[in-house]
CSV table of C-alpha atoms in Angstrom, one decimal:
chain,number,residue,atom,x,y,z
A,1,UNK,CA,0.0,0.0,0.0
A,2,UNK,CA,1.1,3.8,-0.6
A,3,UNK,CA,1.3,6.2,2.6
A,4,UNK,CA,-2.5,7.0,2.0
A,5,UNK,CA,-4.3,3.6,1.2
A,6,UNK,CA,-7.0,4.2,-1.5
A,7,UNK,CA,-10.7,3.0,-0.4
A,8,UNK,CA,-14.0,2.4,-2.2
A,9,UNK,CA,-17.3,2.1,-0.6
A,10,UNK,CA,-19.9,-0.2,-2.7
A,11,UNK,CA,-23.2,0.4,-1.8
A,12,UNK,CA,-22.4,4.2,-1.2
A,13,UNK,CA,-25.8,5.5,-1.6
A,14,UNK,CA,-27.8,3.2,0.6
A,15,UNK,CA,-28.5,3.8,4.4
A,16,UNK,CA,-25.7,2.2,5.6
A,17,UNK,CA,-23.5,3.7,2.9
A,18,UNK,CA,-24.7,7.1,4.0
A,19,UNK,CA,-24.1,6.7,7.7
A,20,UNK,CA,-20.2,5.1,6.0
A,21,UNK,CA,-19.9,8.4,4.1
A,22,UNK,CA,-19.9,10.4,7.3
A,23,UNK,CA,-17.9,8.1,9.5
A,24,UNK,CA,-15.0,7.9,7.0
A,25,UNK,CA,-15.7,12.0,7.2
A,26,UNK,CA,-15.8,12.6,10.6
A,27,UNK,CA,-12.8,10.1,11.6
A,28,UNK,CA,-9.2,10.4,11.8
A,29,UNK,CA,-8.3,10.6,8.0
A,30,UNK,CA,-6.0,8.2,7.2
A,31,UNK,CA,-7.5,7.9,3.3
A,32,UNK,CA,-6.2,9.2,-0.2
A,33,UNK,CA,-8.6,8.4,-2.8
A,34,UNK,CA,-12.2,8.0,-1.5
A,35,UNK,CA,-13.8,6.3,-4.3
A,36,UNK,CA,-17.7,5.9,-4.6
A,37,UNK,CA,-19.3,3.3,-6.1
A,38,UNK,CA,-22.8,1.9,-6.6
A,39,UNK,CA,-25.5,0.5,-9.2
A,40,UNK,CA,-25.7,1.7,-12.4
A,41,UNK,CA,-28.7,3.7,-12.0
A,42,UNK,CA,-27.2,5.8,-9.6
A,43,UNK,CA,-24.0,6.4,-11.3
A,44,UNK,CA,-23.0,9.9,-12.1
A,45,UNK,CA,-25.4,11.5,-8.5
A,46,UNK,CA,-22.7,14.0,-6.9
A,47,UNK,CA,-22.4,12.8,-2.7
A,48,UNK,CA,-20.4,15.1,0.1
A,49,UNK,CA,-17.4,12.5,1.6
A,50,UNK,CA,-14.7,14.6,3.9
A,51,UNK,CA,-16.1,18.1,2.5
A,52,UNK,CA,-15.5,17.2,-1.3
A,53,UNK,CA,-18.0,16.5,-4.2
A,54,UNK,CA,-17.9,13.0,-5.3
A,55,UNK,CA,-19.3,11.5,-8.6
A,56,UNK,CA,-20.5,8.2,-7.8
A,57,UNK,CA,-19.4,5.5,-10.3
A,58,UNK,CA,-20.9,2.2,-11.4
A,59,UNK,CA,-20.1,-1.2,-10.2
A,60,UNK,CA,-17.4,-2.3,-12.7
A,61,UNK,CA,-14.5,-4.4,-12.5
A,62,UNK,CA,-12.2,-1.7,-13.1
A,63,UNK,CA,-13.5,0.8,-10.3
A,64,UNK,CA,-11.1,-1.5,-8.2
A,65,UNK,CA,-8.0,-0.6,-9.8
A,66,UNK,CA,-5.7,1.5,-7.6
A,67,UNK,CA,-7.9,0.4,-4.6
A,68,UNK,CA,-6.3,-1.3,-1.1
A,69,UNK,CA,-9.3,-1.7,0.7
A,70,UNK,CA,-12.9,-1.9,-0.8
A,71,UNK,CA,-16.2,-1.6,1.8
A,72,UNK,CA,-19.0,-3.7,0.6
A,73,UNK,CA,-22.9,-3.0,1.7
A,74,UNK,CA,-24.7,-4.9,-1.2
A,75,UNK,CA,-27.4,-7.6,-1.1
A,76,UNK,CA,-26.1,-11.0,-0.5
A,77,UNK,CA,-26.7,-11.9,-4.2
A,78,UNK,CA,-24.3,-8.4,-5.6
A,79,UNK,CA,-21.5,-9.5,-3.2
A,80,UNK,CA,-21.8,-13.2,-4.3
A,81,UNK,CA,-20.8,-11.6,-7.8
A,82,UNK,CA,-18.6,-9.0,-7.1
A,83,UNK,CA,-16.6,-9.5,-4.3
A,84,UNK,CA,-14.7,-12.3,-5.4
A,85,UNK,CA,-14.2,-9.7,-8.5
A,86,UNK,CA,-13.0,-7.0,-6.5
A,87,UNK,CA,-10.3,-9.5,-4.4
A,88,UNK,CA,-8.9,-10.7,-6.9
A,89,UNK,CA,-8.0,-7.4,-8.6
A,90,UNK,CA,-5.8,-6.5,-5.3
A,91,UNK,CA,-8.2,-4.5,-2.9
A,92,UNK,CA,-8.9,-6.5,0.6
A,93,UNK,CA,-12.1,-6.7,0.5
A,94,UNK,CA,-14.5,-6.1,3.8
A,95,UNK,CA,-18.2,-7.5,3.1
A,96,UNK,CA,-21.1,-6.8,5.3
A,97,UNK,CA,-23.5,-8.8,3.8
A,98,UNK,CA,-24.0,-12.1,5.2
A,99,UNK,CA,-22.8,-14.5,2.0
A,100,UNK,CA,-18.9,-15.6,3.5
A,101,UNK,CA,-20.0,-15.3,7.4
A,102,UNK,CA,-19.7,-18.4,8.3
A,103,UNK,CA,-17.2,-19.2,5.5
A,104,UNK,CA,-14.1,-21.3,7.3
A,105,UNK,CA,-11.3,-19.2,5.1
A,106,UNK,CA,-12.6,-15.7,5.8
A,107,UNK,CA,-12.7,-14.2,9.2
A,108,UNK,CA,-15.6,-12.8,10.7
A,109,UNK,CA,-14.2,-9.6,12.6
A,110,UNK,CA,-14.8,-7.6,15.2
A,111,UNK,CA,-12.2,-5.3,16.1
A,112,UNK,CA,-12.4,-5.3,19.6
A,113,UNK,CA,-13.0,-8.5,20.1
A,114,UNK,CA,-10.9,-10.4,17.7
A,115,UNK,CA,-8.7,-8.2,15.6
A,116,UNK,CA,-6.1,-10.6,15.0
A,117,UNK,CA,-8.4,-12.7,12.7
A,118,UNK,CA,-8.4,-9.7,10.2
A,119,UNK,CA,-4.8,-10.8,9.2
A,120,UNK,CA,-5.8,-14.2,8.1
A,121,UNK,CA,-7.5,-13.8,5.1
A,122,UNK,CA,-6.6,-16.3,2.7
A,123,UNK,CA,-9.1,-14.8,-0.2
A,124,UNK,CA,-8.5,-11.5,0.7
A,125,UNK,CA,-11.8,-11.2,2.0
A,126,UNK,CA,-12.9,-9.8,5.4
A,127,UNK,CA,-16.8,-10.5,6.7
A,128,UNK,CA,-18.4,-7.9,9.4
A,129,UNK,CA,-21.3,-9.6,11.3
A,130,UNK,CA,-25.6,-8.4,11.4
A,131,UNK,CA,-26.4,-5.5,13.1
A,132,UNK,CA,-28.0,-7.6,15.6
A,133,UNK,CA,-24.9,-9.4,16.6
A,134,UNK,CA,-22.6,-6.6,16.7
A,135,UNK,CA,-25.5,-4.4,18.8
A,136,UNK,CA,-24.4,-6.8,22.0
A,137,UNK,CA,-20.7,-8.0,20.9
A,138,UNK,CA,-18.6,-5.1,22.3
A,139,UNK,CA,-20.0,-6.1,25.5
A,140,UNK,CA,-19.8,-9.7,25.1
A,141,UNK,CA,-16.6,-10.1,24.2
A,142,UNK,CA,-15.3,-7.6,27.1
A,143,UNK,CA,-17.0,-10.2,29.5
A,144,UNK,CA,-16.1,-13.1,28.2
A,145,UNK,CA,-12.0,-12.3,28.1
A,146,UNK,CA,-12.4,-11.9,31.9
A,147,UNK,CA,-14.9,-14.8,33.0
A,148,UNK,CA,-15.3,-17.2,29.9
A,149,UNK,CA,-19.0,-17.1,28.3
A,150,UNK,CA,-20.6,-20.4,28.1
A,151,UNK,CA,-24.0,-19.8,27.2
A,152,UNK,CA,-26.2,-16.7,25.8
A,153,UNK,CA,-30.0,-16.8,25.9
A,154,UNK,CA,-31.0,-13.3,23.8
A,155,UNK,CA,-34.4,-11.5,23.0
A,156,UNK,CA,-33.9,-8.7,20.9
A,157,UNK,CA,-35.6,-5.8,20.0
A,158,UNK,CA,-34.9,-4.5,16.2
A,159,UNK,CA,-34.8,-1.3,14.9
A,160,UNK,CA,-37.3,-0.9,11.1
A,161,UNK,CA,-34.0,0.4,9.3
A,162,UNK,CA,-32.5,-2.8,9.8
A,163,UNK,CA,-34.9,-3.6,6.8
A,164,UNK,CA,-33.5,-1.2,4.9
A,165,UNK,CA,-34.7,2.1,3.8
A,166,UNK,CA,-38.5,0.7,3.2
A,167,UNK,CA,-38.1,-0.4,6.6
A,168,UNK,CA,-37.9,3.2,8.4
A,169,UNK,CA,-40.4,4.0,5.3
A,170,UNK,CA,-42.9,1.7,6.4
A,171,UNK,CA,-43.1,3.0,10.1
A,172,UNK,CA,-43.5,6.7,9.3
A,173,UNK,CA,-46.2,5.9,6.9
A,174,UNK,CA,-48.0,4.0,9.2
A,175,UNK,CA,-47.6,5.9,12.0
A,176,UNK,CA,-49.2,8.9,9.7
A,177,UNK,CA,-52.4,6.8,8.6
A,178,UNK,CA,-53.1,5.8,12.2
A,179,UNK,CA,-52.3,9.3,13.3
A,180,UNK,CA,-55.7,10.7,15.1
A,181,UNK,CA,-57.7,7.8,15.7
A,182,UNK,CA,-57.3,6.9,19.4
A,183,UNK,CA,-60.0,3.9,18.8
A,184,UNK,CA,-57.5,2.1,17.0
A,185,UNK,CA,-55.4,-0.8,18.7
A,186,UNK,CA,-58.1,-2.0,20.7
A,187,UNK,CA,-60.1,-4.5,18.9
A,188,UNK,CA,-58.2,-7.4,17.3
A,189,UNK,CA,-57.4,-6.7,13.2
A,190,UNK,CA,-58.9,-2.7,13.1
A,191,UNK,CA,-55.0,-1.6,12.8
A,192,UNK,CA,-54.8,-3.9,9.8
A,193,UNK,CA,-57.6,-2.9,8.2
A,194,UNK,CA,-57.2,0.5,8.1
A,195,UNK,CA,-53.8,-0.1,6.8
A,196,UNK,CA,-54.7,-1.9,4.2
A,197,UNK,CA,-57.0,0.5,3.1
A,198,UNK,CA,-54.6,3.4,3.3
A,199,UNK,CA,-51.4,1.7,2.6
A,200,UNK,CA,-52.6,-1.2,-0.1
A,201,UNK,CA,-48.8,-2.0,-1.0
A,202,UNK,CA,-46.6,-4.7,0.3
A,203,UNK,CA,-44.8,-3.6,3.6
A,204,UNK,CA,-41.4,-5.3,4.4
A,205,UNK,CA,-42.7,-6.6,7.6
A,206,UNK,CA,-45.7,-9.6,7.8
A,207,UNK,CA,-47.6,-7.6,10.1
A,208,UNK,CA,-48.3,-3.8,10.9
A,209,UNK,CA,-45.4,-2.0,12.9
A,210,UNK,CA,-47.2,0.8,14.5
A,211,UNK,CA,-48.4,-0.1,17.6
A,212,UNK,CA,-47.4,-3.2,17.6
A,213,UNK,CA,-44.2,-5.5,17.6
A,214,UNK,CA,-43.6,-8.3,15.7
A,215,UNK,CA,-41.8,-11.5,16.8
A,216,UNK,CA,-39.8,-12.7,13.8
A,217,UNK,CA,-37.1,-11.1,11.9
A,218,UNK,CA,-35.4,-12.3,8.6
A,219,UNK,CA,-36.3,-15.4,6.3
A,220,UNK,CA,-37.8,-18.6,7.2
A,221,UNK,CA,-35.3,-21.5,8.6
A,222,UNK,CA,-35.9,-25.1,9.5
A,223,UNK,CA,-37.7,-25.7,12.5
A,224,UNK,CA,-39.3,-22.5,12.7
A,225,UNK,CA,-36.3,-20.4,13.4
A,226,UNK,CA,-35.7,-16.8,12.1
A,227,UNK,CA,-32.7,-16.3,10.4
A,228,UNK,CA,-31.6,-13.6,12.3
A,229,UNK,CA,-31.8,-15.9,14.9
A,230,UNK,CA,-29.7,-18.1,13.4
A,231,UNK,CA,-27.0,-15.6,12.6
A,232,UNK,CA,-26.7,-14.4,16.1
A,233,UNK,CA,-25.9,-17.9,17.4
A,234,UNK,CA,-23.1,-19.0,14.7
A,235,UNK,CA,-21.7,-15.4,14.5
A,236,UNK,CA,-21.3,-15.3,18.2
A,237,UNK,CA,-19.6,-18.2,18.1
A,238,UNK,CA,-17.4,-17.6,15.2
A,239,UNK,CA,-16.2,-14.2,16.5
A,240,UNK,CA,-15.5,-15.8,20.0
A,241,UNK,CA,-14.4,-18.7,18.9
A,242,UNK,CA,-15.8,-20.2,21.4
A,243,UNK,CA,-17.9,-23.3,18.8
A,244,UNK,CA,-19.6,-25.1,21.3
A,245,UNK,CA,-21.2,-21.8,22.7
A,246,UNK,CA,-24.6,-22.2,23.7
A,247,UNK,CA,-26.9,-19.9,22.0
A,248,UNK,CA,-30.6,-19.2,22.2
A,249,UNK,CA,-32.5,-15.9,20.3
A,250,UNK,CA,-35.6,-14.4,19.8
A,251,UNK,CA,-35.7,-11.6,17.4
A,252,UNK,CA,-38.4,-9.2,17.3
A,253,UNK,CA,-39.0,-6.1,15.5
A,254,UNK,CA,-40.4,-3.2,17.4
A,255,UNK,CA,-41.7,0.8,16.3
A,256,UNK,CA,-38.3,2.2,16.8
A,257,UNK,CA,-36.8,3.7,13.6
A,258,UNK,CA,-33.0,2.8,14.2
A,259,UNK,CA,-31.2,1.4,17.3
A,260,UNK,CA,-31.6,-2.5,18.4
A,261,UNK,CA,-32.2,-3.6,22.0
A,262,UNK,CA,-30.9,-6.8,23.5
A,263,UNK,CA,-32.3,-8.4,27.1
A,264,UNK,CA,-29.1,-10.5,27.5
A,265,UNK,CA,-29.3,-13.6,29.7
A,266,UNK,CA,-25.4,-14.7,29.7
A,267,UNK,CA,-23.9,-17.4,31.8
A,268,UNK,CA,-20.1,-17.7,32.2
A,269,UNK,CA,-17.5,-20.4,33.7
A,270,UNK,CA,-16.4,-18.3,36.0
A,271,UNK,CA,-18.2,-17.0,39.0
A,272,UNK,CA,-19.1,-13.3,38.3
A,273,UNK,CA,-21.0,-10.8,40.4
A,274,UNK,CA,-22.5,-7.3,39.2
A,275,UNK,CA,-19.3,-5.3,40.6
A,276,UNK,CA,-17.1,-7.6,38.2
A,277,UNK,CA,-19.8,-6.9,35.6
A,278,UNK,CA,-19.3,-2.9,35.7
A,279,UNK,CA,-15.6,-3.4,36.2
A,280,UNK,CA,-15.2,-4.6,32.8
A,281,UNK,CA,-17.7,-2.9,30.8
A,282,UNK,CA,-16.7,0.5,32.5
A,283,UNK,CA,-12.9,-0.7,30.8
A,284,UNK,CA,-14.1,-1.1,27.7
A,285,UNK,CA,-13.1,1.3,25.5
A,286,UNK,CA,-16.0,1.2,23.2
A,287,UNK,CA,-18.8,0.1,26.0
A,288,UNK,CA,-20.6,2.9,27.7
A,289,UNK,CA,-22.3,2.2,31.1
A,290,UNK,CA,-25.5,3.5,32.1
A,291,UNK,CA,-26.8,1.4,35.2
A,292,UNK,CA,-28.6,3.3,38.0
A,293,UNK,CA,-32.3,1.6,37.4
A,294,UNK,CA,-33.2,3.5,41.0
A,295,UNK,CA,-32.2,6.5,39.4
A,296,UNK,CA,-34.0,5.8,36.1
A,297,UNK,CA,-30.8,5.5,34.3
A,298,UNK,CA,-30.6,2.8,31.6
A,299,UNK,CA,-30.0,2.8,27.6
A,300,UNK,CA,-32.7,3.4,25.3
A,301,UNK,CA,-33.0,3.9,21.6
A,302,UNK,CA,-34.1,7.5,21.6
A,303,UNK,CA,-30.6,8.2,23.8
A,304,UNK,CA,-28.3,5.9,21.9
A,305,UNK,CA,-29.4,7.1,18.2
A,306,UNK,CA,-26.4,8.4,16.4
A,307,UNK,CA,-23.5,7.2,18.8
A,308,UNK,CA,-21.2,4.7,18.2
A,309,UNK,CA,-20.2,2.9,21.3
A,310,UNK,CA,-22.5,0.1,22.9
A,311,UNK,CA,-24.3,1.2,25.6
A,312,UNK,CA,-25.4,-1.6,28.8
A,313,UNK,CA,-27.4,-1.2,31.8
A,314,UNK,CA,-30.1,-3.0,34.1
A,315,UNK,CA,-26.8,-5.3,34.9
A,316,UNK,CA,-28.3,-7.5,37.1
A,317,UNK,CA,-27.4,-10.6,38.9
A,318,UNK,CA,-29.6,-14.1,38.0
A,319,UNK,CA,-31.4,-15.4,40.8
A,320,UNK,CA,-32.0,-18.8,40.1
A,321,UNK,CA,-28.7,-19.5,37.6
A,322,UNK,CA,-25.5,-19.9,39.2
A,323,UNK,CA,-22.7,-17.5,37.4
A,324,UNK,CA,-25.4,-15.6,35.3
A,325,UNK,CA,-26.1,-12.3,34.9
A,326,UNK,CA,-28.9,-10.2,32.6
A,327,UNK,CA,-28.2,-6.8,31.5
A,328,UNK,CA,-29.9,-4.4,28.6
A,329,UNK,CA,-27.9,-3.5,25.7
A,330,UNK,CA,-28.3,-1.2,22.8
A,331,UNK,CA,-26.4,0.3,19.7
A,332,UNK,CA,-27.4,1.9,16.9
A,333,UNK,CA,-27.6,-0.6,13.8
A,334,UNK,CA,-26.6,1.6,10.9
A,335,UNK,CA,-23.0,2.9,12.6
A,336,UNK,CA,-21.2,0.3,15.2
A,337,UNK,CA,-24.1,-2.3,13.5
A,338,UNK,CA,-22.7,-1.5,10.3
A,339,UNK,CA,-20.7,1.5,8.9
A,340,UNK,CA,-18.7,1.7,11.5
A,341,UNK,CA,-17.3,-1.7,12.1
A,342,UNK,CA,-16.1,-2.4,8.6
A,343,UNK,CA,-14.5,1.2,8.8
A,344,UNK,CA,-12.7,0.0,11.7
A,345,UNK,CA,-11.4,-3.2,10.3
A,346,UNK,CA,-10.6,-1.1,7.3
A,347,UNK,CA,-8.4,1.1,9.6
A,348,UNK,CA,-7.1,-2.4,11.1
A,349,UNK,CA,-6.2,-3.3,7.3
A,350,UNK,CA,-4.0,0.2,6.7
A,351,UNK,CA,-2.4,0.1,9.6
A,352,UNK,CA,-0.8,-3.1,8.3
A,353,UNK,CA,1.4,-1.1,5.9
């Protein structure tokens, strides 16, 4: 690599690509080129990236020449295509969607967890994990390096944007047809009908948003499982390597427009007590604690919108499980539950030269 590594961000004009935009802005810059790239039928808009005017240019094999490290945010089928493409012409290449995860020859990554793994990368590929995972795994890993996590029993509670852009869409358009009537919500099925009068098209979620929460998250897995849920099980483990972890989640999307919640039930080898608890996560360099529950202090998604650390509180001991404890956990989706961890392995990545 030169003195200033060259970067591309796929996917730049998406929601995750915006929030990338203004993280590779806003932190140290370490870049030369910032190169924008994304579908052909956005190719040629003009975007703002560290107070310059950037044309945006269209996914092509030679947009990665000159490139060290290339940022994908792309459906699972575009990186299937391209980033093996975009490898092989030189770039590393960090991928956030969920197609080489669990692949045994790339490493899944997160920074402050296990950023040693970002050096092996046999196909010069890098994976970043779901929102959802990374939401709690600041934390996690923190508590595990002290007291040895054997088993994680989740319930989360998902930000709309995590479904994209018609995700956070949805909401505000229900939210506006529903405005006004204060009879709705109270009989069974009035909320859906009056959505599908005033909303007739296809909503990303299978049932309405406003007012209501809905218990499954993802596509459809054997067994009745969620595939979010799925991903938050054999991610964890990956990125702990810890492959016998016992995992158990429930993923459920709420009304919130971005930020996902975790309840949190983790039991450890080790004998651990609340003070050991806030010890650690106070240590963390990317953990913020906010655990006074008497005081009314504890994370929610209105107060951790737009931050980038994880932020943990209602840390409380289990009573009935030995060497258990259950705490609250929230982080925004679109920056440390996307942008921003696949900038920070793409800072790990320059720092190599």
């Amino acid at each position: 690599m030169s003195s200033r590594p060259n970067l591309a961000l796929i996917g730049a004009t998406g929601a995750v690509g915006t929030v990338m935009r203004d993280i590779v802005s806003t932190r140290e810059d370490i870049w030369g080129e910032i190169r924008l790239v994304a579908s052909a039928r956005s190719a040629g808009k003009v975007l703002r990236v560290r107070g310059e005017d950037v044309v945006v240019q269209a996914l092509a094999p030679e947009v990665f020449d000159g490139i060290d490290v290339a940022i994908f945010d792309v459906p699972d089928e575009v990186s299937a295509e391209w980033v093996p493409i975009a490898a092989a012409r030189g770039p590393v290449v960090i991928d956030k969607s969920g197609t080489f995860r669990m692949e045994p020859d790339v490493p899944l990554v997160v920074p402050e967890v296990n950023p040693l793994d970002a050096r092996n990368r046999p196909r010069n590929i890098i994976s970043t994990p779901n929102c959802t995972t990374l939401s709690m795994m600041a934390a996690m890993g923190a508590l595990h390096a002290g007291f040895t996590l054997s088993e994680l029993v989740v319930a989360s509670y998902q930000a709309v944007s995590g479904a994209g852009v018609a995700g956070s869409a949805r909401l505000y358009d229900e939210v506006e047809a529903l405005a006004g009537d204060r009879s709705l919500g109270q009989v069974a099925g009035d909320v859906r009908g009056v959505l599908a009068d005033k909303l007739p098209g296809e909503s990303p979620f299978p049932a309405p948003i406003a007012f209501n929460v809905v218990p499954w998250a993802g596509s459809y897995k054997e067994g009745g499982w969620a595939s979010e849920e799925l991903k938050l099980r054999n991610e964890s483990r990956k990125i702990l390597g810890i492959p016998e972890l016992k995992v158990s989640a429930t993923c459920v999307r709420v009304p919130v427009i971005t930020t996902h919640s975790l309840a949190v039930h983790a039991r450890f080898e080790r004998e651990i007590t609340v003070a050991d608890a806030h010890r650690v996560l106070e240590a963390a360099p990317s953990v913020v604690l906010m655990d006074d529950p008497a005081g009314g202090v504890f994370p929610t998604p209105l107060e951790v919108v737009g931050n980038d650390p994880t932020y943990v509180g209602r840390v409380r001991q289990a009573v009935d499980f030995p060497n258990t404890l259950d705490l609250f956990v929230c982080g925004d989706n679109l920056r440390k539950g996307a942008a921003l961890n696949a900038a920070e392995i793409a800072e790990l990545v320059a720092s190599e030269k």
